[in-house]
Amino acid sequence: TSLSCKSGEVFNGEVCVSSRLYKCPNLDAGSCDTKENGYYKDNNLDCRSYFYCSSNRKYSFLCQDGQAFDGSKCVSKRHVEPCSKKIECSGKSDGYYQDMTTGCTKYYYCKQGDKVQVLTCRNSRVFNGQSCVSPASYACPGTVGYSLALKLNCVKRSCQSTCSRDGFFADYDSRCKNYYFCVSGKQTKLSCHPNSVFNENEGLCVPKDKYQCPVYCSNECS
């Protein structure tokens, strides 16, 4: 059964919305929608990555470290032509990272210095470093919204010692994932649970999509 959105609307993966609110992604070279069944190099990723198309479904695979996909199987990298060097994952530990060139609507996974997977947030959401969230709760670095957030939500870096007074304080350098408790000049470092940040105004950890952690206005203290 084929369904259609109303005129001026597009399907965002969940519901029909105004075409002004969602940009339909284009099919890329890594899509199976127009390919016959079989194995293919994933040119969007590192030479180790490849995928199999079956009835327009995509199944991703990864050759072992030191190997590359030659178009049909994994072989030693010495036996294939050098592929273009991907710098996105160079020097990064394994994990997910924002693709800021897409306004954080896409993100990718790094493994052993290679970019092995690219993902897209659904429903016009953005990747904040851990999960896809509403763009109203997170401004992607490099965007106009982020620049505005810096101006409206930045704090001055103090030249005084960290524990110049008693109490609980957010660690802004960790994006509020960590905080510390000061008493009599002694500091105890603490951490919020995953997907939580420390709200210094309330003195407790809250869901990260409920609080925008301030950033330092500059690296210079005052």
CSV table of C-alpha atoms in Angstrom, one decimal:
chain,number,residue,atom,x,y,z
A,1,THR,CA,0.0,0.0,0.0
A,2,SER,CA,1.4,3.4,-1.0
A,3,LEU,CA,0.6,6.4,1.1
A,4,SER,CA,1.1,10.1,0.3
A,5,CYS,CA,1.4,13.3,2.4
A,6,LYS,CA,-0.7,16.3,1.7
A,7,SER,CA,0.5,18.9,-0.7
A,8,GLY,CA,3.4,20.9,0.8
A,9,GLU,CA,4.2,18.2,3.3
A,10,VAL,CA,6.9,15.5,3.5
A,11,PHE,CA,7.4,12.4,5.6
A,12,ASN,CA,10.1,12.8,8.2
A,13,GLY,CA,10.3,9.1,9.1
A,14,GLU,CA,7.5,9.2,11.6
A,15,VAL,CA,4.8,11.6,10.4
A,16,CYS,CA,4.0,14.1,7.6
A,17,VAL,CA,5.2,17.6,8.4
A,18,SER,CA,5.6,20.8,6.5
A,19,SER,CA,8.4,20.8,3.9
A,20,ARG,CA,9.8,23.9,5.6
A,21,LEU,CA,10.4,21.9,8.8
A,22,TYR,CA,12.2,18.8,7.3
A,23,LYS,CA,14.6,18.4,4.4
A,24,CYS,CA,14.2,15.0,2.8
A,25,PRO,CA,17.7,13.3,2.5
A,26,ASN,CA,19.0,12.4,-0.9
A,27,LEU,CA,20.0,8.8,-1.7
A,28,ASP,CA,23.8,8.5,-1.5
A,29,ALA,CA,26.3,6.0,-2.8
A,30,GLY,CA,25.9,3.9,0.3
A,31,SER,CA,22.2,3.3,-0.3
A,32,CYS,CA,20.7,0.0,-1.5
A,33,ASP,CA,17.5,1.5,-2.9
A,34,THR,CA,18.8,1.4,-6.5
A,35,LYS,CA,21.4,-1.5,-6.3
A,36,GLU,CA,21.1,-5.1,-7.2
A,37,ASN,CA,21.8,-7.8,-4.5
A,38,GLY,CA,25.5,-8.1,-3.7
A,39,TYR,CA,28.5,-6.7,-1.9
A,40,TYR,CA,29.7,-3.1,-2.4
A,41,LYS,CA,32.5,-0.9,-1.1
A,42,ASP,CA,31.3,1.8,1.2
A,43,ASN,CA,32.9,4.9,-0.4
A,44,ASN,CA,31.6,7.1,2.3
A,45,LEU,CA,33.7,5.4,4.9
A,46,ASP,CA,37.1,3.8,5.3
A,47,CYS,CA,38.5,1.1,3.0
A,48,ARG,CA,37.7,-1.5,5.7
A,49,SER,CA,33.9,-0.8,5.4
A,50,TYR,CA,31.6,-2.5,3.0
A,51,PHE,CA,28.0,-3.6,2.8
A,52,TYR,CA,25.7,-6.2,1.3
A,53,CYS,CA,22.4,-5.3,-0.5
A,54,SER,CA,19.5,-7.8,-0.3
A,55,SER,CA,16.1,-6.8,-1.6
A,56,ASN,CA,17.0,-3.1,-1.1
A,57,ARG,CA,18.1,-3.7,2.5
A,58,LYS,CA,21.6,-2.7,3.6
A,59,TYR,CA,23.8,-4.8,5.9
A,60,SER,CA,27.1,-3.2,6.9
A,61,PHE,CA,30.3,-5.0,7.6
A,62,LEU,CA,33.9,-4.2,8.6
A,63,CYS,CA,37.1,-5.9,7.7
A,64,GLN,CA,39.6,-6.7,10.4
A,65,ASP,CA,42.3,-4.2,11.3
A,66,GLY,CA,45.0,-4.2,8.6
A,67,GLN,CA,42.6,-5.4,5.9
A,68,ALA,CA,40.6,-3.7,3.2
A,69,PHE,CA,37.6,-4.7,1.0
A,70,ASP,CA,38.7,-5.3,-2.6
A,71,GLY,CA,35.2,-5.4,-4.0
A,72,SER,CA,34.4,-9.0,-3.2
A,73,LYS,CA,36.3,-10.0,0.0
A,74,CYS,CA,38.6,-8.7,2.8
A,75,VAL,CA,42.3,-8.8,1.9
A,76,SER,CA,45.5,-7.4,3.3
A,77,LYS,CA,45.8,-3.6,2.6
A,78,ARG,CA,49.1,-4.3,0.9
A,79,HIS,CA,47.1,-6.1,-1.9
A,80,VAL,CA,44.8,-3.2,-2.8
A,81,GLU,CA,45.3,0.4,-4.0
A,82,PRO,CA,45.6,2.9,-1.2
A,83,CYS,CA,42.2,4.5,-0.5
A,84,SER,CA,41.7,8.2,0.4
A,85,LYS,CA,42.8,9.0,3.9
A,86,LYS,CA,39.8,9.8,6.2
A,87,ILE,CA,40.9,12.4,8.8
A,88,GLU,CA,37.7,12.6,10.8
A,89,CYS,CA,38.7,9.7,13.1
A,90,SER,CA,42.5,10.3,13.2
A,91,GLY,CA,43.7,10.3,16.8
A,92,LYS,CA,40.2,9.8,18.2
A,93,SER,CA,39.2,7.0,20.6
A,94,ASP,CA,36.4,4.6,19.6
A,95,GLY,CA,33.0,6.2,19.9
A,96,TYR,CA,30.3,8.4,18.2
A,97,TYR,CA,31.1,11.9,17.0
A,98,GLN,CA,29.1,14.8,15.6
A,99,ASP,CA,29.3,15.6,11.9
A,100,MET,CA,29.2,19.4,12.3
A,101,THR,CA,29.2,19.9,8.6
A,102,THR,CA,25.5,18.7,8.6
A,103,GLY,CA,24.5,20.9,11.6
A,104,CYS,CA,24.8,17.7,13.8
A,105,THR,CA,21.9,16.1,12.0
A,106,LYS,CA,24.4,13.3,11.2
A,107,TYR,CA,27.0,11.6,13.3
A,108,TYR,CA,29.6,8.9,12.8
A,109,TYR,CA,31.3,6.1,14.6
A,110,CYS,CA,35.1,5.8,14.9
A,111,LYS,CA,36.8,2.5,15.5
A,112,GLN,CA,40.6,2.1,15.7
A,113,GLY,CA,41.1,5.4,13.9
A,114,ASP,CA,38.7,4.6,11.0
A,115,LYS,CA,35.3,6.1,10.2
A,116,VAL,CA,33.2,2.9,10.0
A,117,GLN,CA,29.6,4.1,10.2
A,118,VAL,CA,27.5,7.2,9.5
A,119,LEU,CA,24.1,7.7,11.1
A,120,THR,CA,21.3,10.3,10.7
A,121,CYS,CA,19.0,11.6,13.5
A,122,ARG,CA,15.3,11.2,12.7
A,123,ASN,CA,12.5,13.8,12.9
A,124,SER,CA,14.8,16.8,12.4
A,125,ARG,CA,16.7,16.1,15.6
A,126,VAL,CA,20.4,16.7,16.2
A,127,PHE,CA,23.2,14.7,17.8
A,128,ASN,CA,24.5,16.2,21.0
A,129,GLY,CA,27.4,13.8,21.4
A,130,GLN,CA,25.4,11.1,23.1
A,131,SER,CA,21.9,10.9,21.6
A,132,CYS,CA,19.6,12.6,19.1
A,133,VAL,CA,17.7,15.5,20.8
A,134,SER,CA,15.4,18.3,19.9
A,135,PRO,CA,17.3,21.2,18.2
A,136,ALA,CA,15.6,23.5,20.7
A,137,SER,CA,17.6,21.9,23.6
A,138,TYR,CA,21.0,21.8,21.9
A,139,ALA,CA,22.9,24.1,19.5
A,140,CYS,CA,25.3,22.4,17.2
A,141,PRO,CA,28.9,23.9,17.3
A,142,GLY,CA,29.6,26.0,14.3
A,143,THR,CA,26.0,27.0,13.7
A,144,VAL,CA,24.4,30.5,14.1
A,145,GLY,CA,22.4,29.0,17.0
A,146,TYR,CA,25.6,27.9,18.8
A,147,SER,CA,27.2,31.3,18.3
A,148,LEU,CA,24.1,32.9,19.8
A,149,ALA,CA,24.1,30.4,22.7
A,150,LEU,CA,27.7,31.4,23.4
A,151,LYS,CA,26.7,35.0,23.7
A,152,LEU,CA,23.6,34.4,25.8
A,153,ASN,CA,24.9,31.5,28.0
A,154,CYS,CA,28.6,32.0,28.8
A,155,VAL,CA,30.3,32.6,32.1
A,156,LYS,CA,33.6,34.2,32.9
A,157,ARG,CA,36.5,32.0,33.9
A,158,SER,CA,37.6,33.0,37.5
A,159,CYS,CA,41.3,33.4,38.3
A,160,GLN,CA,40.5,32.4,41.9
A,161,SER,CA,41.2,28.9,43.2
A,162,THR,CA,38.6,26.3,42.4
A,163,CYS,CA,37.5,26.0,46.0
A,164,SER,CA,37.6,29.6,47.1
A,165,ARG,CA,34.2,29.0,48.7
A,166,ASP,CA,32.1,26.1,50.0
A,167,GLY,CA,29.4,24.4,48.0
A,168,PHE,CA,28.6,22.4,44.8
A,169,PHE,CA,30.0,23.7,41.5
A,170,ALA,CA,29.7,22.6,37.9
A,171,ASP,CA,32.7,21.7,35.9
A,172,TYR,CA,32.0,23.7,32.7
A,173,ASP,CA,35.1,22.2,31.0
A,174,SER,CA,33.3,18.8,31.1
A,175,ARG,CA,30.1,20.4,29.7
A,176,CYS,CA,28.6,19.9,33.2
A,177,LYS,CA,29.0,16.1,33.1
A,178,ASN,CA,31.2,16.5,36.2
A,179,TYR,CA,30.9,18.7,39.2
A,180,TYR,CA,32.7,19.2,42.5
A,181,PHE,CA,32.0,19.7,46.2
A,182,CYS,CA,34.1,22.2,48.1
A,183,VAL,CA,34.5,22.5,51.9
A,184,SER,CA,37.2,24.2,53.8
A,185,GLY,CA,39.2,24.6,50.6
A,186,LYS,CA,39.2,20.9,49.8
A,187,GLN,CA,37.7,19.6,46.6
A,188,THR,CA,35.9,16.4,45.9
A,189,LYS,CA,35.2,15.6,42.2
A,190,LEU,CA,31.8,14.0,41.4
A,191,SER,CA,30.0,12.9,38.2
A,192,CYS,CA,26.4,12.8,37.1
A,193,HIS,CA,24.9,9.6,35.7
A,194,PRO,CA,25.0,9.1,31.9
A,195,ASN,CA,22.7,11.4,30.0
A,196,SER,CA,22.6,13.8,33.0
A,197,VAL,CA,24.3,17.1,33.7
A,198,PHE,CA,24.8,19.2,36.8
A,199,ASN,CA,22.6,22.2,37.1
A,200,GLU,CA,24.5,24.5,39.4
A,201,ASN,CA,21.4,26.7,40.0
A,202,GLU,CA,19.5,23.7,41.4
A,203,GLY,CA,22.5,22.0,42.9
A,204,LEU,CA,21.7,18.6,41.4
A,205,CYS,CA,22.0,16.5,38.3
A,206,VAL,CA,19.2,16.8,35.7
A,207,PRO,CA,18.4,15.2,32.3
A,208,LYS,CA,20.8,16.8,29.8
A,209,ASP,CA,17.9,17.7,27.4
A,210,LYS,CA,16.4,19.8,30.3
A,211,TYR,CA,19.4,22.0,30.9
A,212,GLN,CA,21.8,23.9,28.6
A,213,CYS,CA,25.3,23.9,30.3
A,214,PRO,CA,27.0,27.3,30.1
A,215,VAL,CA,30.4,27.6,28.5
A,216,TYR,CA,33.3,29.9,29.3
A,217,CYS,CA,33.2,33.1,27.4
A,218,SER,CA,36.9,32.9,26.8
A,219,ASN,CA,40.0,30.9,28.0
A,220,GLU,CA,41.3,34.0,29.8
A,221,CYS,CA,40.4,34.3,33.5
A,222,SER,CA,39.3,37.5,35.2
